[in-house]
Tab-separated table of C-alpha atoms in Angstrom:
chain	number	residue	atom	x	y	z
A	1	MET	CA	230.717	256.952	109.525
A	2	SER	CA	229.612	260.070	109.222
A	3	ILE	CA	226.748	260.455	111.602
A	4	ASN	CA	224.562	263.320	110.932
A	5	GLU	CA	224.127	265.212	107.392
A	6	VAL	CA	225.796	267.961	105.852
A	7	ARG	CA	223.985	270.586	104.293
A	8	TRP	CA	225.224	272.609	100.693
A	9	LEU	CA	224.097	275.441	100.535
A	10	SER	CA	224.382	277.529	96.695
A	11	GLU	CA	224.431	280.812	99.063
A	12	CYS	CA	224.066	281.768	102.932
A	13	GLY	CA	224.511	285.251	104.577
A	14	SER	CA	226.629	283.054	107.628
A	15	THR	CA	226.866	279.290	108.224
A	16	ASN	CA	226.893	280.298	111.790
A	17	ALA	CA	223.653	281.795	112.014
A	18	TYR	CA	221.659	279.365	109.508
A	19	ALA	CA	223.031	277.036	111.733
A	20	LYS	CA	221.995	278.812	114.901
A	21	GLU	CA	218.251	279.614	112.739
A	22	HIS	CA	218.025	275.827	112.160
A	23	PHE	CA	219.670	273.778	115.032
A	24	GLU	CA	217.373	271.697	116.250
A	25	GLU	CA	216.745	270.290	112.721
A	26	PHE	CA	219.928	268.116	113.197
A	27	GLY	CA	220.901	265.292	114.728
A	28	PRO	CA	223.657	264.756	117.408
A	29	VAL	CA	226.452	266.088	115.020
A	30	GLY	CA	226.246	267.672	111.443
A	31	ALA	CA	227.184	270.520	109.638
A	32	VAL	CA	226.749	273.446	106.860
A	33	TYR	CA	228.561	274.531	104.124
A	34	THR	CA	229.227	277.126	101.410
A	35	THR	CA	231.159	278.601	98.853
A	36	ASN	CA	229.299	282.293	98.921
A	37	GLN	CA	228.369	283.682	102.134
A	38	THR	CA	227.770	287.397	101.800
A	39	ALA	CA	227.198	288.421	105.559
A	40	GLY	CA	229.767	286.831	107.693
A	41	ARG	CA	231.485	288.953	110.359
A	42	GLY	CA	234.599	290.603	109.960
A	43	ARG	CA	237.782	290.945	112.166
A	44	LEU	CA	238.116	293.963	114.728
A	45	GLY	CA	235.246	295.573	112.913
A	46	ARG	CA	236.101	295.176	109.593
A	47	SER	CA	233.285	295.124	107.003
A	48	TRP	CA	232.344	291.735	105.616
A	49	VAL	CA	233.760	291.068	102.802
A	50	ASN	CA	232.741	287.707	100.253
A	51	ALA	CA	234.935	285.853	97.973
A	52	GLU	CA	232.240	283.787	96.212
A	53	GLY	CA	233.325	280.529	95.282
A	54	ARG	CA	237.043	280.724	96.156
A	55	ALA	CA	236.903	279.594	100.039
A	56	LEU	CA	234.806	277.489	102.228
A	57	TYR	CA	232.329	278.648	105.033
A	58	TYR	CA	231.917	275.808	107.445
A	59	THR	CA	229.926	275.014	110.422
A	60	ALA	CA	229.375	272.229	112.645
A	61	VAL	CA	226.211	271.784	114.503
A	62	ILE	CA	227.271	270.059	117.509
A	63	ARG	CA	223.861	269.076	120.085
A	64	GLU	CA	225.237	267.138	122.223
A	65	PRO	CA	226.461	269.208	125.851
A	66	LEU	CA	230.560	268.921	125.777
A	67	ALA	CA	232.903	268.147	129.097
A	68	GLN	CA	235.458	270.688	128.228
A	69	PRO	CA	233.856	273.104	125.252
A	70	ALA	CA	236.517	275.294	125.814
A	71	THR	CA	238.534	272.610	124.049
A	72	LEU	CA	236.646	272.850	121.213
A	73	PRO	CA	238.615	275.530	119.005
A	74	LEU	CA	241.967	273.926	119.579
A	75	LEU	CA	240.562	270.429	118.410
A	76	ALA	CA	238.813	271.727	115.296
A	77	SER	CA	242.228	273.513	114.890
A	78	LEU	CA	244.288	270.467	114.572
A	79	ALA	CA	241.080	268.728	112.447
A	80	VAL	CA	241.629	271.729	109.850
A	81	ARG	CA	244.780	271.249	110.053
A	82	ASP	CA	245.407	267.330	109.716
A	83	HIS	CA	242.795	267.470	106.522
A	84	LEU	CA	244.517	270.254	104.291
A	85	ALA	CA	248.169	268.612	105.085
A	86	GLN	CA	246.120	265.392	104.015
A	87	ARG	CA	244.815	267.261	100.836
A	88	TYR	CA	247.384	269.850	99.976
A	89	GLY	CA	250.363	268.413	101.893
A	90	VAL	CA	250.733	271.752	103.483
A	91	ASP	CA	252.286	272.259	107.103
A	92	CYS	CA	249.614	274.840	109.085
A	93	GLN	CA	250.231	276.053	112.274
A	94	ILE	CA	247.940	276.438	114.751
A	95	LYS	CA	247.942	280.407	116.223
A	96	TRP	CA	245.558	280.119	119.456
A	97	PRO	CA	243.055	280.383	120.177
A	98	ASN	CA	241.065	280.339	116.565
A	99	ASP	CA	243.584	280.742	113.504
A	100	LEU	CA	245.524	278.612	110.804
A	101	LEU	CA	248.809	279.914	109.179
A	102	LEU	CA	250.661	278.772	106.837
A	103	ASN	CA	254.406	280.631	106.150
A	104	GLY	CA	253.456	282.736	108.718
A	105	ARG	CA	249.996	284.298	107.251
A	106	LYS	CA	246.732	283.512	108.229
A	107	ILE	CA	244.907	280.904	106.027
A	108	VAL	CA	241.944	279.721	108.579
A	109	GLY	CA	239.501	280.969	111.155
A	110	ILE	CA	237.518	279.434	113.412
A	111	LEU	CA	234.136	280.892	115.650
A	112	CYS	CA	232.582	278.391	118.057
A	113	GLU	CA	229.596	279.853	119.947
A	114	SER	CA	227.213	278.218	122.305
A	115	VAL	CA	223.482	277.749	121.420
A	116	SER	CA	220.017	277.374	123.612
A	117	TYR	CA	217.136	275.507	122.434
A	118	GLY	CA	214.589	273.773	123.042
A	119	TYR	CA	212.059	273.639	125.999
A	120	GLN	CA	212.169	277.188	127.847
A	121	MET	CA	215.885	277.196	126.157
A	122	GLN	CA	217.330	274.206	128.688
A	123	GLY	CA	219.466	272.614	125.415
A	124	ARG	CA	222.689	273.453	125.323
A	125	GLY	CA	224.974	273.002	122.010
A	126	ILE	CA	228.193	274.816	120.038
A	127	VAL	CA	228.319	275.643	116.329
A	128	CYS	CA	231.719	275.955	115.090
A	129	GLY	CA	232.327	278.654	112.227
A	130	ILE	CA	235.205	277.463	109.812
A	131	GLY	CA	236.615	279.763	107.182
A	132	ILE	CA	239.208	278.164	104.681
A	133	ASN	CA	240.885	280.822	102.486
A	134	LEU	CA	240.724	278.180	98.879
A	135	ALA	CA	241.954	280.480	96.031
A	136	GLN	CA	241.454	284.389	96.384
A	137	PRO	CA	243.859	286.282	94.639
A	138	GLN	CA	246.213	288.918	96.232
A	139	SER	CA	243.922	291.542	95.336
A	140	TYR	CA	241.026	289.531	97.638
A	141	PHE	CA	243.432	290.053	100.611
A	142	ASP	CA	244.174	294.294	99.638
A	143	ALA	CA	240.628	295.056	99.079
A	144	ALA	CA	239.416	293.808	101.835
A	145	ASN	CA	242.500	295.448	104.033
A	146	LEU	CA	243.573	291.965	105.494
A	147	PRO	CA	247.835	292.217	104.663
A	148	ASN	CA	248.171	289.169	106.657
A	149	GLY	CA	245.802	287.025	104.977
A	150	THR	CA	246.443	284.801	102.221
A	151	SER	CA	245.017	281.663	100.226
A	152	LEU	CA	246.129	278.089	99.876
A	153	GLU	CA	246.309	279.034	95.930
A	154	LEU	CA	248.756	281.965	96.796
A	155	GLN	CA	250.808	279.688	98.676
A	156	GLY	CA	251.387	277.142	95.719
A	157	ALA	CA	249.086	274.580	96.802
A	158	LYS	CA	246.877	273.170	93.350
A	159	VAL	CA	242.663	274.100	94.442
A	160	ASP	CA	239.964	271.963	92.803
A	161	LEU	CA	237.622	274.337	93.244
A	162	ALA	CA	235.009	272.041	91.953
A	163	ALA	CA	235.660	269.013	94.156
A	164	ASP	CA	237.939	270.467	96.911
A	165	PRO	CA	234.599	272.429	99.337
A	166	GLN	CA	233.036	268.879	99.311
A	167	TRP	CA	235.531	266.304	100.369
A	168	LEU	CA	236.922	269.275	103.047
A	169	ALA	CA	233.248	269.972	104.403
A	170	GLU	CA	232.952	265.381	104.589
A	171	ALA	CA	235.869	265.060	105.826
A	172	LEU	CA	235.480	267.457	108.473
A	173	THR	CA	232.400	266.117	109.514
A	174	ASP	CA	233.586	262.424	109.743
A	175	TYR	CA	233.611	261.341	113.569
A	176	THR	CA	234.322	257.603	115.338
A	177	ILE	CA	232.769	256.985	118.592
A	178	PHE	CA	234.525	255.304	121.293
A	179	TYR	CA	233.232	254.060	124.828
A	180	ASN	CA	235.173	253.022	127.384
A	181	GLY	CA	234.343	251.010	129.901
A	182	PRO	CA	234.815	251.758	134.082
A	183	LYS	CA	238.076	250.189	134.470
A	184	CYS	CA	239.591	252.139	131.154
A	185	GLY	CA	241.593	254.698	133.046
A	186	ALA	CA	240.065	257.938	132.096
A	187	SER	CA	236.578	256.863	132.847
A	188	ALA	CA	234.303	257.538	135.284
A	189	PRO	CA	233.130	254.537	137.688
A	190	ASP	CA	229.854	254.841	137.673
A	191	HIS	CA	228.558	256.211	134.301
A	192	ALA	CA	228.959	255.226	130.386
A	193	HIS	CA	231.941	257.172	128.863
A	194	PHE	CA	231.815	257.628	125.449
A	195	GLN	CA	234.492	259.694	123.362
A	196	ALA	CA	234.354	261.409	119.664
A	197	GLY	CA	236.643	262.430	117.286
A	198	ASN	CA	238.229	263.404	113.911
A	199	LYS	CA	238.850	260.432	111.781
A	200	GLY	CA	242.001	258.876	112.151
A	201	PHE	CA	242.960	261.025	115.072
A	202	MET	CA	243.248	257.157	117.038
A	203	PRO	CA	245.981	254.971	115.693
A	204	ILE	CA	243.789	252.145	116.317
A	205	GLU	CA	241.455	252.914	113.474
A	206	LYS	CA	244.429	252.504	111.189
A	207	ASP	CA	246.155	249.926	112.871
A	208	TRP	CA	243.106	247.292	113.982
A	209	ARG	CA	243.318	245.354	110.950
A	210	GLY	CA	247.036	244.315	111.030
A	211	GLN	CA	246.262	242.608	114.537
A	212	THR	CA	245.083	239.160	115.327
A	213	ALA	CA	241.499	240.540	114.707
A	214	GLY	CA	238.464	237.716	113.868
A	215	LYS	CA	234.744	238.493	113.075
A	216	ILE	CA	232.362	237.506	115.378
A	217	ALA	CA	229.088	238.192	113.874
A	218	ASP	CA	227.525	240.255	110.953
A	219	TYR	CA	224.166	242.228	112.032
A	220	ARG	CA	222.561	243.769	108.944
A	221	LYS	CA	224.687	246.452	107.915
A	222	ALA	CA	227.214	246.394	110.880
A	223	ALA	CA	229.835	243.476	111.877
A	224	LEU	CA	231.372	242.453	115.080
A	225	TRP	CA	235.093	242.221	115.102
A	226	TYR	CA	237.413	241.128	117.867
A	227	LEU	CA	241.234	242.183	118.210
A	228	ASP	CA	243.407	238.797	119.756
A	229	ASP	CA	246.881	240.783	120.540
A	230	ALA	CA	245.256	244.058	121.247
A	231	PRO	CA	247.228	246.001	124.314
A	232	ARG	CA	243.590	244.927	126.370
A	233	ALA	CA	240.256	243.353	125.457
A	234	THR	CA	238.668	245.093	122.066
A	235	LEU	CA	235.657	244.894	120.808
A	236	VAL	CA	235.341	246.678	116.656
A	237	ILE	CA	232.070	247.380	115.171
A	238	GLU	CA	232.513	248.231	111.776
A	239	SER	CA	228.874	249.848	109.773
A	240	THR	CA	227.947	251.696	106.908
A	241	SER	CA	224.837	252.564	108.986
A	242	LYS	CA	224.835	254.637	112.113
A	243	GLU	CA	221.568	253.093	112.908
A	244	ASP	CA	222.969	249.413	112.786
A	245	ALA	CA	226.122	250.140	114.803
A	246	ALA	CA	224.052	251.453	117.581
A	247	ASP	CA	221.684	248.721	117.321
A	248	LEU	CA	224.573	246.115	117.931
A	249	PHE	CA	226.229	248.039	120.558
A	250	ASP	CA	222.975	247.940	122.632
A	251	ILE	CA	223.221	244.184	121.730
A	252	ILE	CA	226.472	243.493	122.988
A	253	TYR	CA	225.944	246.381	125.900
A	254	ARG	CA	222.819	244.653	127.280
A	255	SER	CA	224.565	241.134	126.858
A	256	LEU	CA	227.976	242.409	129.230
A	257	ASP	CA	228.027	240.308	132.949
A	258	VAL	CA	228.267	243.524	135.250
A	259	LYS	CA	229.037	242.667	138.583
A	260	PRO	CA	227.587	244.619	141.180
A	261	GLU	CA	229.855	246.319	142.113
A	262	GLU	CA	230.672	247.634	138.999
A	263	ASP	CA	227.621	249.035	137.833
A	264	GLU	CA	227.610	251.659	134.794
């Protein structure tokens, strides 16, 4: 489910700067993107060269605290790599900590920055900026003094500049939420444990429909399913509304029989 808005800007100085300036307007997770970024940050002191209409400049806004924020660049790299493979059939390589390469040349750059916000700046969040070279010509990289840079189009991918930026931005802002009970291994026994990841990163998302499943109930725009032959007892909430999914989860959670020694 897409759990927050994705904003499109016809022009922006920097999507990271915009996201930080408007941080508190977003919900738990959101994003802003443009194809016309006029004041980005060049690497190693280089001047920024805009590739108007030929690159995607995208920033994810994460207002919830992360247990291991240092892993975000890698998770972002994996997500971008997966979506570029889906869209263009390319196999990018991750260059730690913040680049993706295609045929040995840079195709994606990632910049994550921490944000303090709210009352007395006590809130903690992160913005994750992602730049994807879609269709810049070789002359762009020559003028920008980027001898190791390239674009998807230069590497032979068929790029649709009218449709691809929106597709990529919306795909990168789709998440699946997982809840683990106190006996699910990774969860600490004294608190509810939630995980979020890009759609498709867990096999159960695709596989559960092939298992023996039955619908338990419908709730507004949400439905509750059970899986009979999953490795462990599993309930699935499917919804087109984040509010209805959250409400249905709350109903289920409050109805569970929790033993005193297993309080969460």
